[in-house]
Amino acid sequence: VRESQSEEMVQRIRCLARPDLITFTSPSTVRGLVGLLQRAERVQWMSETVNASVGPVTAAELTRLGFSSTVVA
């Protein structure tokens, strides 16, 4: 994601309501979204929503970053 696109995503995130569920398909999507949420000051969403992971490696990345994976597929 280019820096200009990243800043646009941060602004859009700030306008959103907290999601009910976030699905992660890889460890890089975990790191990417956590980074965007931190910049948007919305990282608490990760603790307030259901986090679903595709595979144990993705779930492990959530755990490594201090979040839980409620569903692992």
PDB file with one MODEL, atoms N, CA, C and O in Angstrom:
MODEL        1
ATOM      1  N   VAL A   1       0.850  -1.173   0.000  1.00  0.00           N
ATOM      2  CA  VAL A   1       0.000   0.000   0.000  1.00  0.00           C
ATOM      3  C   VAL A   1       0.893   1.231   0.000  1.00  0.00           C
ATOM      4  O   VAL A   1       1.777   1.368   0.845  1.00  0.00           O
ATOM      5  N   ARG A   2       0.660   2.114  -0.939  1.00  0.00           N
ATOM      6  CA  ARG A   2       1.420   3.354  -1.000  1.00  0.00           C
ATOM      7  C   ARG A   2       1.029   4.254   0.166  1.00  0.00           C
ATOM      8  O   ARG A   2      -0.061   4.133   0.726  1.00  0.00           O
ATOM      9  N   GLU A   3       1.940   5.156   0.520  1.00  0.00           N
ATOM     10  CA  GLU A   3       1.709   6.042   1.673  1.00  0.00           C
ATOM     11  C   GLU A   3       0.436   6.862   1.508  1.00  0.00           C
ATOM     12  O   GLU A   3      -0.314   7.019   2.472  1.00  0.00           O
ATOM     13  N   SER A   4       0.171   7.389   0.314  1.00  0.00           N
ATOM     14  CA  SER A   4      -1.036   8.197   0.114  1.00  0.00           C
ATOM     15  C   SER A   4      -2.287   7.347   0.286  1.00  0.00           C
ATOM     16  O   SER A   4      -3.281   7.816   0.840  1.00  0.00           O
ATOM     17  N   GLN A   5      -2.252   6.101  -0.183  1.00  0.00           N
ATOM     18  CA  GLN A   5      -3.390   5.204   0.000  1.00  0.00           C
ATOM     19  C   GLN A   5      -3.551   4.841   1.464  1.00  0.00           C
ATOM     20  O   GLN A   5      -4.670   4.750   1.968  1.00  0.00           O
ATOM     21  N   SER A   6      -2.443   4.636   2.141  1.00  0.00           N
ATOM     22  CA  SER A   6      -2.469   4.292   3.554  1.00  0.00           C
ATOM     23  C   SER A   6      -3.124   5.410   4.364  1.00  0.00           C
ATOM     24  O   SER A   6      -3.958   5.140   5.229  1.00  0.00           O
ATOM     25  N   GLU A   7      -2.759   6.646   4.094  1.00  0.00           N
ATOM     26  CA  GLU A   7      -3.345   7.779   4.832  1.00  0.00           C
ATOM     27  C   GLU A   7      -4.839   7.890   4.546  1.00  0.00           C
ATOM     28  O   GLU A   7      -5.619   8.222   5.438  1.00  0.00           O
ATOM     29  N   GLU A   8      -5.234   7.617   3.322  1.00  0.00           N
ATOM     30  CA  GLU A   8      -6.655   7.640   2.982  1.00  0.00           C
ATOM     31  C   GLU A   8      -7.412   6.556   3.750  1.00  0.00           C
ATOM     32  O   GLU A   8      -8.523   6.788   4.228  1.00  0.00           O
ATOM     33  N   MET A   9      -6.804   5.370   3.868  1.00  0.00           N
ATOM     34  CA  MET A   9      -7.442   4.288   4.626  1.00  0.00           C
ATOM     35  C   MET A   9      -7.575   4.657   6.098  1.00  0.00           C
ATOM     36  O   MET A   9      -8.600   4.366   6.714  1.00  0.00           O
ATOM     37  N   VAL A  10      -6.561   5.291   6.671  1.00  0.00           N
ATOM     38  CA  VAL A  10      -6.617   5.716   8.066  1.00  0.00           C
ATOM     39  C   VAL A  10      -7.792   6.670   8.266  1.00  0.00           C
ATOM     40  O   VAL A  10      -8.537   6.545   9.238  1.00  0.00           O
ATOM     41  N   GLN A  11      -7.958   7.617   7.353  1.00  0.00           N
ATOM     42  CA  GLN A  11      -9.067   8.572   7.462  1.00  0.00           C
ATOM     43  C   GLN A  11     -10.420   7.867   7.356  1.00  0.00           C
ATOM     44  O   GLN A  11     -11.360   8.213   8.071  1.00  0.00           O
ATOM     45  N   ARG A  12     -10.517   6.891   6.474  1.00  0.00           N
ATOM     46  CA  ARG A  12     -11.773   6.146   6.331  1.00  0.00           C
ATOM     47  C   ARG A  12     -12.075   5.322   7.579  1.00  0.00           C
ATOM     48  O   ARG A  12     -13.226   5.241   8.008  1.00  0.00           O
ATOM     49  N   ILE A  13     -11.051   4.715   8.158  1.00  0.00           N
ATOM     50  CA  ILE A  13     -11.240   3.918   9.372  1.00  0.00           C
ATOM     51  C   ILE A  13     -11.793   4.792  10.491  1.00  0.00           C
ATOM     52  O   ILE A  13     -12.664   4.357  11.243  1.00  0.00           O
ATOM     53  N   ARG A  14     -11.304   5.998  10.604  1.00  0.00           N
ATOM     54  CA  ARG A  14     -11.762   6.907  11.663  1.00  0.00           C
ATOM     55  C   ARG A  14     -13.249   7.216  11.564  1.00  0.00           C
ATOM     56  O   ARG A  14     -13.869   7.603  12.555  1.00  0.00           O
ATOM     57  N   CYS A  15     -13.825   7.050  10.379  1.00  0.00           N
ATOM     58  CA  CYS A  15     -15.250   7.343  10.164  1.00  0.00           C
ATOM     59  C   CYS A  15     -16.139   6.119  10.358  1.00  0.00           C
ATOM     60  O   CYS A  15     -17.364   6.244  10.340  1.00  0.00           O
ATOM     61  N   LEU A  16     -15.562   4.964  10.541  1.00  0.00           N
ATOM     62  CA  LEU A  16     -16.333   3.730  10.626  1.00  0.00           C
ATOM     63  C   LEU A  16     -16.761   3.410  12.055  1.00  0.00           C
ATOM     64  O   LEU A  16     -16.130   3.837  13.022  1.00  0.00           O
ATOM     65  N   ALA A  17     -17.830   2.661  12.160  1.00  0.00           N
ATOM     66  CA  ALA A  17     -18.222   2.069  13.442  1.00  0.00           C
ATOM     67  C   ALA A  17     -17.410   0.784  13.626  1.00  0.00           C
ATOM     68  O   ALA A  17     -16.938   0.193  12.655  1.00  0.00           O
ATOM     69  N   ARG A  18     -17.257   0.370  14.860  1.00  0.00           N
ATOM     70  CA  ARG A  18     -16.510  -0.864  15.147  1.00  0.00           C
ATOM     71  C   ARG A  18     -17.199  -2.042  14.464  1.00  0.00           C
ATOM     72  O   ARG A  18     -18.416  -2.194  14.564  1.00  0.00           O
ATOM     73  N   PRO A  19     -16.423  -2.877  13.769  1.00  0.00           N
ATOM     74  CA  PRO A  19     -17.017  -4.051  13.119  1.00  0.00           C
ATOM     75  C   PRO A  19     -17.370  -5.130  14.140  1.00  0.00           C
ATOM     76  O   PRO A  19     -16.827  -5.155  15.244  1.00  0.00           O
ATOM     77  N   ASP A  20     -18.279  -6.016  13.762  1.00  0.00           N
ATOM     78  CA  ASP A  20     -18.640  -7.152  14.616  1.00  0.00           C
ATOM     79  C   ASP A  20     -17.618  -8.275  14.518  1.00  0.00           C
ATOM     80  O   ASP A  20     -17.411  -9.022  15.474  1.00  0.00           O
ATOM     81  N   LEU A  21     -16.978  -8.390  13.352  1.00  0.00           N
ATOM     82  CA  LEU A  21     -16.038  -9.477  13.103  1.00  0.00           C
ATOM     83  C   LEU A  21     -14.978  -8.986  12.135  1.00  0.00           C
ATOM     84  O   LEU A  21     -15.273  -8.259  11.187  1.00  0.00           O
ATOM     85  N   ILE A  22     -13.745  -9.390  12.383  1.00  0.00           N
ATOM     86  CA  ILE A  22     -12.643  -9.116  11.462  1.00  0.00           C
ATOM     87  C   ILE A  22     -12.042 -10.463  11.084  1.00  0.00           C
ATOM     88  O   ILE A  22     -11.718 -11.269  11.956  1.00  0.00           O
ATOM     89  N   THR A  23     -11.892 -10.707   9.789  1.00  0.00           N
ATOM     90  CA  THR A  23     -11.305 -11.956   9.301  1.00  0.00           C
ATOM     91  C   THR A  23      -9.896 -11.680   8.788  1.00  0.00           C
ATOM     92  O   THR A  23      -9.681 -10.776   7.982  1.00  0.00           O
ATOM     93  N   PHE A  24      -8.946 -12.472   9.267  1.00  0.00           N
ATOM     94  CA  PHE A  24      -7.554 -12.349   8.852  1.00  0.00           C
ATOM     95  C   PHE A  24      -7.169 -13.580   8.050  1.00  0.00           C
ATOM     96  O   PHE A  24      -7.413 -14.709   8.477  1.00  0.00           O
ATOM     97  N   THR A  25      -6.569 -13.364   6.892  1.00  0.00           N
ATOM     98  CA  THR A  25      -6.209 -14.475   6.011  1.00  0.00           C
ATOM     99  C   THR A  25      -4.730 -14.819   6.049  1.00  0.00           C
ATOM    100  O   THR A  25      -4.324 -15.847   5.507  1.00  0.00           O
ATOM    101  N   SER A  26      -3.924 -13.985   6.676  1.00  0.00           N
ATOM    102  CA  SER A  26      -2.486 -14.245   6.754  1.00  0.00           C
ATOM    103  C   SER A  26      -1.877 -13.383   7.858  1.00  0.00           C
ATOM    104  O   SER A  26      -2.486 -12.406   8.291  1.00  0.00           O
ATOM    105  N   PRO A  27      -0.673 -13.744   8.314  1.00  0.00           N
ATOM    106  CA  PRO A  27      -0.009 -12.912   9.319  1.00  0.00           C
ATOM    107  C   PRO A  27       0.221 -11.483   8.833  1.00  0.00           C
ATOM    108  O   PRO A  27       0.165 -10.546   9.629  1.00  0.00           O
ATOM    109  N   SER A  28       0.478 -11.306   7.545  1.00  0.00           N
ATOM    110  CA  SER A  28       0.708  -9.950   7.039  1.00  0.00           C
ATOM    111  C   SER A  28      -0.563  -9.102   7.099  1.00  0.00           C
ATOM    112  O   SER A  28      -0.476  -7.888   7.282  1.00  0.00           O
ATOM    113  N   THR A  29      -1.743  -9.715   6.950  1.00  0.00           N
ATOM    114  CA  THR A  29      -2.974  -8.927   7.088  1.00  0.00           C
ATOM    115  C   THR A  29      -3.182  -8.514   8.540  1.00  0.00           C
ATOM    116  O   THR A  29      -3.730  -7.445   8.810  1.00  0.00           O
ATOM    117  N   VAL A  30      -2.751  -9.350   9.468  1.00  0.00           N
ATOM    118  CA  VAL A  30      -2.820  -8.990  10.892  1.00  0.00           C
ATOM    119  C   VAL A  30      -1.947  -7.762  11.134  1.00  0.00           C
ATOM    120  O   VAL A  30      -2.406  -6.764  11.689  1.00  0.00           O
ATOM    121  N   ARG A  31      -0.688  -7.846  10.715  1.00  0.00           N
ATOM    122  CA  ARG A  31       0.244  -6.730  10.941  1.00  0.00           C
ATOM    123  C   ARG A  31      -0.226  -5.463  10.229  1.00  0.00           C
ATOM    124  O   ARG A  31      -0.139  -4.369  10.785  1.00  0.00           O
ATOM    125  N   GLY A  32      -0.718  -5.609   9.009  1.00  0.00           N
ATOM    126  CA  GLY A  32      -1.172  -4.446   8.248  1.00  0.00           C
ATOM    127  C   GLY A  32      -2.345  -3.747   8.900  1.00  0.00           C
ATOM    128  O   GLY A  32      -2.340  -2.524   9.040  1.00  0.00           O
ATOM    129  N   LEU A  33      -3.356  -4.513   9.304  1.00  0.00           N
ATOM    130  CA  LEU A  33      -4.531  -3.883   9.913  1.00  0.00           C
ATOM    131  C   LEU A  33      -4.209  -3.309  11.284  1.00  0.00           C
ATOM    132  O   LEU A  33      -4.685  -2.225  11.622  1.00  0.00           O
ATOM    133  N   VAL A  34      -3.419  -4.008  12.073  1.00  0.00           N
ATOM    134  CA  VAL A  34      -3.040  -3.474  13.388  1.00  0.00           C
ATOM    135  C   VAL A  34      -2.313  -2.142  13.207  1.00  0.00           C
ATOM    136  O   VAL A  34      -2.562  -1.196  13.954  1.00  0.00           O
ATOM    137  N   GLY A  35      -1.422  -2.062  12.229  1.00  0.00           N
ATOM    138  CA  GLY A  35      -0.714  -0.814  11.966  1.00  0.00           C
ATOM    139  C   GLY A  35      -1.650   0.310  11.577  1.00  0.00           C
ATOM    140  O   GLY A  35      -1.515   1.431  12.067  1.00  0.00           O
ATOM    141  N   LEU A  36      -2.602   0.019  10.698  1.00  0.00           N
ATOM    142  CA  LEU A  36      -3.575   1.034  10.293  1.00  0.00           C
ATOM    143  C   LEU A  36      -4.459   1.462  11.462  1.00  0.00           C
ATOM    144  O   LEU A  36      -4.732   2.648  11.643  1.00  0.00           O
ATOM    145  N   LEU A  37      -4.904   0.485  12.253  1.00  0.00           N
ATOM    146  CA  LEU A  37      -5.760   0.815  13.397  1.00  0.00           C
ATOM    147  C   LEU A  37      -5.010   1.649  14.432  1.00  0.00           C
ATOM    148  O   LEU A  37      -5.591   2.543  15.048  1.00  0.00           O
ATOM    149  N   GLN A  38      -3.738   1.365  14.625  1.00  0.00           N
ATOM    150  CA  GLN A  38      -2.949   2.166  15.560  1.00  0.00           C
ATOM    151  C   GLN A  38      -2.867   3.603  15.077  1.00  0.00           C
ATOM    152  O   GLN A  38      -3.026   4.534  15.867  1.00  0.00           O
ATOM    153  N   ARG A  39      -2.622   3.790  13.796  1.00  0.00           N
ATOM    154  CA  ARG A  39      -2.537   5.140  13.243  1.00  0.00           C
ATOM    155  C   ARG A  39      -3.881   5.860  13.300  1.00  0.00           C
ATOM    156  O   ARG A  39      -3.931   7.082  13.435  1.00  0.00           O
ATOM    157  N   ALA A  40      -4.967   5.100  13.197  1.00  0.00           N
ATOM    158  CA  ALA A  40      -6.307   5.695  13.246  1.00  0.00           C
ATOM    159  C   ALA A  40      -6.841   5.804  14.668  1.00  0.00           C
ATOM    160  O   ALA A  40      -7.969   6.249  14.881  1.00  0.00           O
ATOM    161  N   GLU A  41      -6.028   5.396  15.641  1.00  0.00           N
ATOM    162  CA  GLU A  41      -6.424   5.407  17.051  1.00  0.00           C
ATOM    163  C   GLU A  41      -7.671   4.557  17.292  1.00  0.00           C
ATOM    164  O   GLU A  41      -8.564   4.938  18.048  1.00  0.00           O
ATOM    165  N   ARG A  42      -7.712   3.401  16.636  1.00  0.00           N
ATOM    166  CA  ARG A  42      -8.841   2.481  16.773  1.00  0.00           C
ATOM    167  C   ARG A  42      -8.381   1.059  17.115  1.00  0.00           C
ATOM    168  O   ARG A  42      -9.148   0.110  16.953  1.00  0.00           O
ATOM    169  N   VAL A  43      -7.145   0.903  17.585  1.00  0.00           N
ATOM    170  CA  VAL A  43      -6.613  -0.434  17.840  1.00  0.00           C
ATOM    171  C   VAL A  43      -7.422  -1.179  18.900  1.00  0.00           C
ATOM    172  O   VAL A  43      -7.375  -2.409  18.938  1.00  0.00           O
ATOM    173  N   GLN A  44      -8.165  -0.474  19.767  1.00  0.00           N
ATOM    174  CA  GLN A  44      -8.983  -1.148  20.773  1.00  0.00           C
ATOM    175  C   GLN A  44     -10.043  -2.028  20.122  1.00  0.00           C
ATOM    176  O   GLN A  44     -10.549  -2.954  20.755  1.00  0.00           O
ATOM    177  N   TRP A  45     -10.387  -1.750  18.859  1.00  0.00           N
ATOM    178  CA  TRP A  45     -11.340  -2.609  18.156  1.00  0.00           C
ATOM    179  C   TRP A  45     -10.893  -4.069  18.174  1.00  0.00           C
ATOM    180  O   TRP A  45     -11.728  -4.972  18.233  1.00  0.00           O
ATOM    181  N   MET A  46      -9.591  -4.302  18.123  1.00  0.00           N
ATOM    182  CA  MET A  46      -9.078  -5.666  18.073  1.00  0.00           C
ATOM    183  C   MET A  46      -9.443  -6.450  19.328  1.00  0.00           C
ATOM    184  O   MET A  46      -9.565  -7.674  19.277  1.00  0.00           O
ATOM    185  N   SER A  47      -9.616  -5.772  20.436  1.00  0.00           N
ATOM    186  CA  SER A  47      -9.993  -6.427  21.688  1.00  0.00           C
ATOM    187  C   SER A  47     -11.496  -6.453  21.902  1.00  0.00           C
ATOM    188  O   SER A  47     -11.988  -7.173  22.771  1.00  0.00           O
ATOM    189  N   GLU A  48     -12.228  -5.676  21.119  1.00  0.00           N
ATOM    190  CA  GLU A  48     -13.674  -5.541  21.311  1.00  0.00           C
ATOM    191  C   GLU A  48     -14.498  -6.299  20.272  1.00  0.00           C
ATOM    192  O   GLU A  48     -15.727  -6.284  20.335  1.00  0.00           O
ATOM    193  N   THR A  49     -13.857  -6.945  19.340  1.00  0.00           N
ATOM    194  CA  THR A  49     -14.568  -7.628  18.267  1.00  0.00           C
ATOM    195  C   THR A  49     -14.138  -9.087  18.182  1.00  0.00           C
ATOM    196  O   THR A  49     -13.158  -9.495  18.806  1.00  0.00           O
ATOM    197  N   VAL A  50     -14.868  -9.854  17.418  1.00  0.00           N
ATOM    198  CA  VAL A  50     -14.505 -11.247  17.151  1.00  0.00           C
ATOM    199  C   VAL A  50     -13.444 -11.231  16.057  1.00  0.00           C
ATOM    200  O   VAL A  50     -13.652 -10.654  14.990  1.00  0.00           O
ATOM    201  N   ASN A  51     -12.313 -11.862  16.324  1.00  0.00           N
ATOM    202  CA  ASN A  51     -11.244 -11.984  15.343  1.00  0.00           C
ATOM    203  C   ASN A  51     -11.219 -13.411  14.829  1.00  0.00           C
ATOM    204  O   ASN A  51     -11.100 -14.356  15.608  1.00  0.00           O
ATOM    205  N   ALA A  52     -11.330 -13.566  13.518  1.00  0.00           N
ATOM    206  CA  ALA A  52     -11.301 -14.887  12.892  1.00  0.00           C
ATOM    207  C   ALA A  52     -10.028 -15.009  12.074  1.00  0.00           C
ATOM    208  O   ALA A  52      -9.652 -14.087  11.351  1.00  0.00           O
ATOM    209  N   SER A  53      -9.367 -16.155  12.193  1.00  0.00           N
ATOM    210  CA  SER A  53      -8.107 -16.393  11.491  1.00  0.00           C
ATOM    211  C   SER A  53      -8.224 -17.580  10.566  1.00  0.00           C
ATOM    212  O   SER A  53      -8.864 -18.579  10.893  1.00  0.00           O
ATOM    213  N   VAL A  54      -7.600 -17.463   9.404  1.00  0.00           N
ATOM    214  CA  VAL A  54      -7.493 -18.598   8.498  1.00  0.00           C
ATOM    215  C   VAL A  54      -6.155 -19.270   8.814  1.00  0.00           C
ATOM    216  O   VAL A  54      -5.098 -18.821   8.368  1.00  0.00           O
ATOM    217  N   GLY A  55      -6.221 -20.338   9.581  1.00  0.00           N
ATOM    218  CA  GLY A  55      -5.037 -21.110   9.905  1.00  0.00           C
ATOM    219  C   GLY A  55      -4.370 -20.734  11.208  1.00  0.00           C
ATOM    220  O   GLY A  55      -4.524 -19.620  11.708  1.00  0.00           O
ATOM    221  N   PRO A  56      -3.623 -21.689  11.753  1.00  0.00           N
ATOM    222  CA  PRO A  56      -2.961 -21.487  13.040  1.00  0.00           C
ATOM    223  C   PRO A  56      -1.816 -20.479  13.001  1.00  0.00           C
ATOM    224  O   PRO A  56      -1.527 -19.847  14.017  1.00  0.00           O
ATOM    225  N   VAL A  57      -1.167 -20.316  11.870  1.00  0.00           N
ATOM    226  CA  VAL A  57      -0.063 -19.350  11.774  1.00  0.00           C
ATOM    227  C   VAL A  57      -0.610 -17.930  11.906  1.00  0.00           C
ATOM    228  O   VAL A  57      -0.008 -17.085  12.567  1.00  0.00           O
ATOM    229  N   THR A  58      -1.743 -17.678  11.278  1.00  0.00           N
ATOM    230  CA  THR A  58      -2.384 -16.363  11.382  1.00  0.00           C
ATOM    231  C   THR A  58      -2.870 -16.119  12.806  1.00  0.00           C
ATOM    232  O   THR A  58      -2.720 -15.017  13.335  1.00  0.00           O
ATOM    233  N   ALA A  59      -3.450 -17.143  13.426  1.00  0.00           N
ATOM    234  CA  ALA A  59      -3.886 -17.028  14.815  1.00  0.00           C
ATOM    235  C   ALA A  59      -2.695 -16.742  15.737  1.00  0.00           C
ATOM    236  O   ALA A  59      -2.808 -15.954  16.676  1.00  0.00           O
ATOM    237  N   ALA A  60      -1.571 -17.377  15.467  1.00  0.00           N
ATOM    238  CA  ALA A  60      -0.370 -17.158  16.276  1.00  0.00           C
ATOM    239  C   ALA A  60       0.124 -15.717  16.159  1.00  0.00           C
ATOM    240  O   ALA A  60       0.624 -15.156  17.134  1.00  0.00           O
ATOM    241  N   GLU A  61      -0.008 -15.119  14.986  1.00  0.00           N
ATOM    242  CA  GLU A  61       0.409 -13.719  14.819  1.00  0.00           C
ATOM    243  C   GLU A  61      -0.486 -12.788  15.631  1.00  0.00           C
ATOM    244  O   GLU A  61       0.000 -11.825  16.224  1.00  0.00           O
ATOM    245  N   LEU A  62      -1.777 -13.062  15.663  1.00  0.00           N
ATOM    246  CA  LEU A  62      -2.682 -12.284  16.513  1.00  0.00           C
ATOM    247  C   LEU A  62      -2.249 -12.391  17.975  1.00  0.00           C
ATOM    248  O   LEU A  62      -2.166 -11.385  18.680  1.00  0.00           O
ATOM    249  N   THR A  63      -1.976 -13.601  18.418  1.00  0.00           N
ATOM    250  CA  THR A  63      -1.543 -13.831  19.793  1.00  0.00           C
ATOM    251  C   THR A  63      -0.233 -13.103  20.080  1.00  0.00           C
ATOM    252  O   THR A  63      -0.074 -12.481  21.129  1.00  0.00           O
ATOM    253  N   ARG A  64       0.696 -13.188  19.142  1.00  0.00           N
ATOM    254  CA  ARG A  64       2.005 -12.517  19.313  1.00  0.00           C
ATOM    255  C   ARG A  64       1.832 -11.017  19.504  1.00  0.00           C
ATOM    256  O   ARG A  64       2.591 -10.391  20.244  1.00  0.00           O
ATOM    257  N   LEU A  65       0.845 -10.443  18.845  1.00  0.00           N
ATOM    258  CA  LEU A  65       0.609  -9.008  18.951  1.00  0.00           C
ATOM    259  C   LEU A  65      -0.315  -8.641  20.111  1.00  0.00           C
ATOM    260  O   LEU A  65      -0.636  -7.468  20.305  1.00  0.00           O
ATOM    261  N   GLY A  66      -0.746  -9.650  20.885  1.00  0.00           N
ATOM    262  CA  GLY A  66      -1.515  -9.380  22.087  1.00  0.00           C
ATOM    263  C   GLY A  66      -3.026  -9.461  21.927  1.00  0.00           C
ATOM    264  O   GLY A  66      -3.766  -8.963  22.776  1.00  0.00           O
ATOM    265  N   PHE A  67      -3.493 -10.085  20.844  1.00  0.00           N
ATOM    266  CA  PHE A  67      -4.927 -10.202  20.594  1.00  0.00           C
ATOM    267  C   PHE A  67      -5.311 -11.674  20.494  1.00  0.00           C
ATOM    268  O   PHE A  67      -4.459 -12.538  20.290  1.00  0.00           O
ATOM    269  N   SER A  68      -6.599 -11.945  20.640  1.00  0.00           N
ATOM    270  CA  SER A  68      -7.043 -13.335  20.556  1.00  0.00           C
ATOM    271  C   SER A  68      -7.720 -13.591  19.220  1.00  0.00           C
ATOM    272  O   SER A  68      -8.243 -12.684  18.572  1.00  0.00           O
ATOM    273  N   SER A  69      -7.692 -14.855  18.834  1.00  0.00           N
ATOM    274  CA  SER A  69      -8.411 -15.292  17.644  1.00  0.00           C
ATOM    275  C   SER A  69      -9.556 -16.164  18.135  1.00  0.00           C
ATOM    276  O   SER A  69      -9.342 -17.290  18.585  1.00  0.00           O
ATOM    277  N   THR A  70     -10.763 -15.642  18.047  1.00  0.00           N
ATOM    278  CA  THR A  70     -11.933 -16.348  18.546  1.00  0.00           C
ATOM    279  C   THR A  70     -12.265 -17.550  17.678  1.00  0.00           C
ATOM    280  O   THR A  70     -12.720 -18.579  18.177  1.00  0.00           O
ATOM    281  N   VAL A  71     -12.036 -17.417  16.384  1.00  0.00           N
ATOM    282  CA  VAL A  71     -12.339 -18.471  15.424  1.00  0.00           C
ATOM    283  C   VAL A  71     -11.095 -18.752  14.606  1.00  0.00           C
ATOM    284  O   VAL A  71     -10.458 -17.828  14.100  1.00  0.00           O
ATOM    285  N   VAL A  72     -10.744 -20.033  14.473  1.00  0.00           N
ATOM    286  CA  VAL A  72      -9.631 -20.444  13.605  1.00  0.00           C
ATOM    287  C   VAL A  72     -10.176 -21.461  12.635  1.00  0.00           C
ATOM    288  O   VAL A  72     -10.709 -22.497  13.034  1.00  0.00           O
ATOM    289  N   ALA A  73     -10.039 -21.161  11.359  1.00  0.00           N
ATOM    290  CA  ALA A  73     -10.560 -22.071  10.317  1.00  0.00           C
ATOM    291  C   ALA A  73      -9.416 -22.730   9.594  1.00  0.00           C
ATOM    292  O   ALA A  73      -9.639 -23.529   8.684  1.00  0.00           O
TER     293      ALA A  73
ENDMDL
END
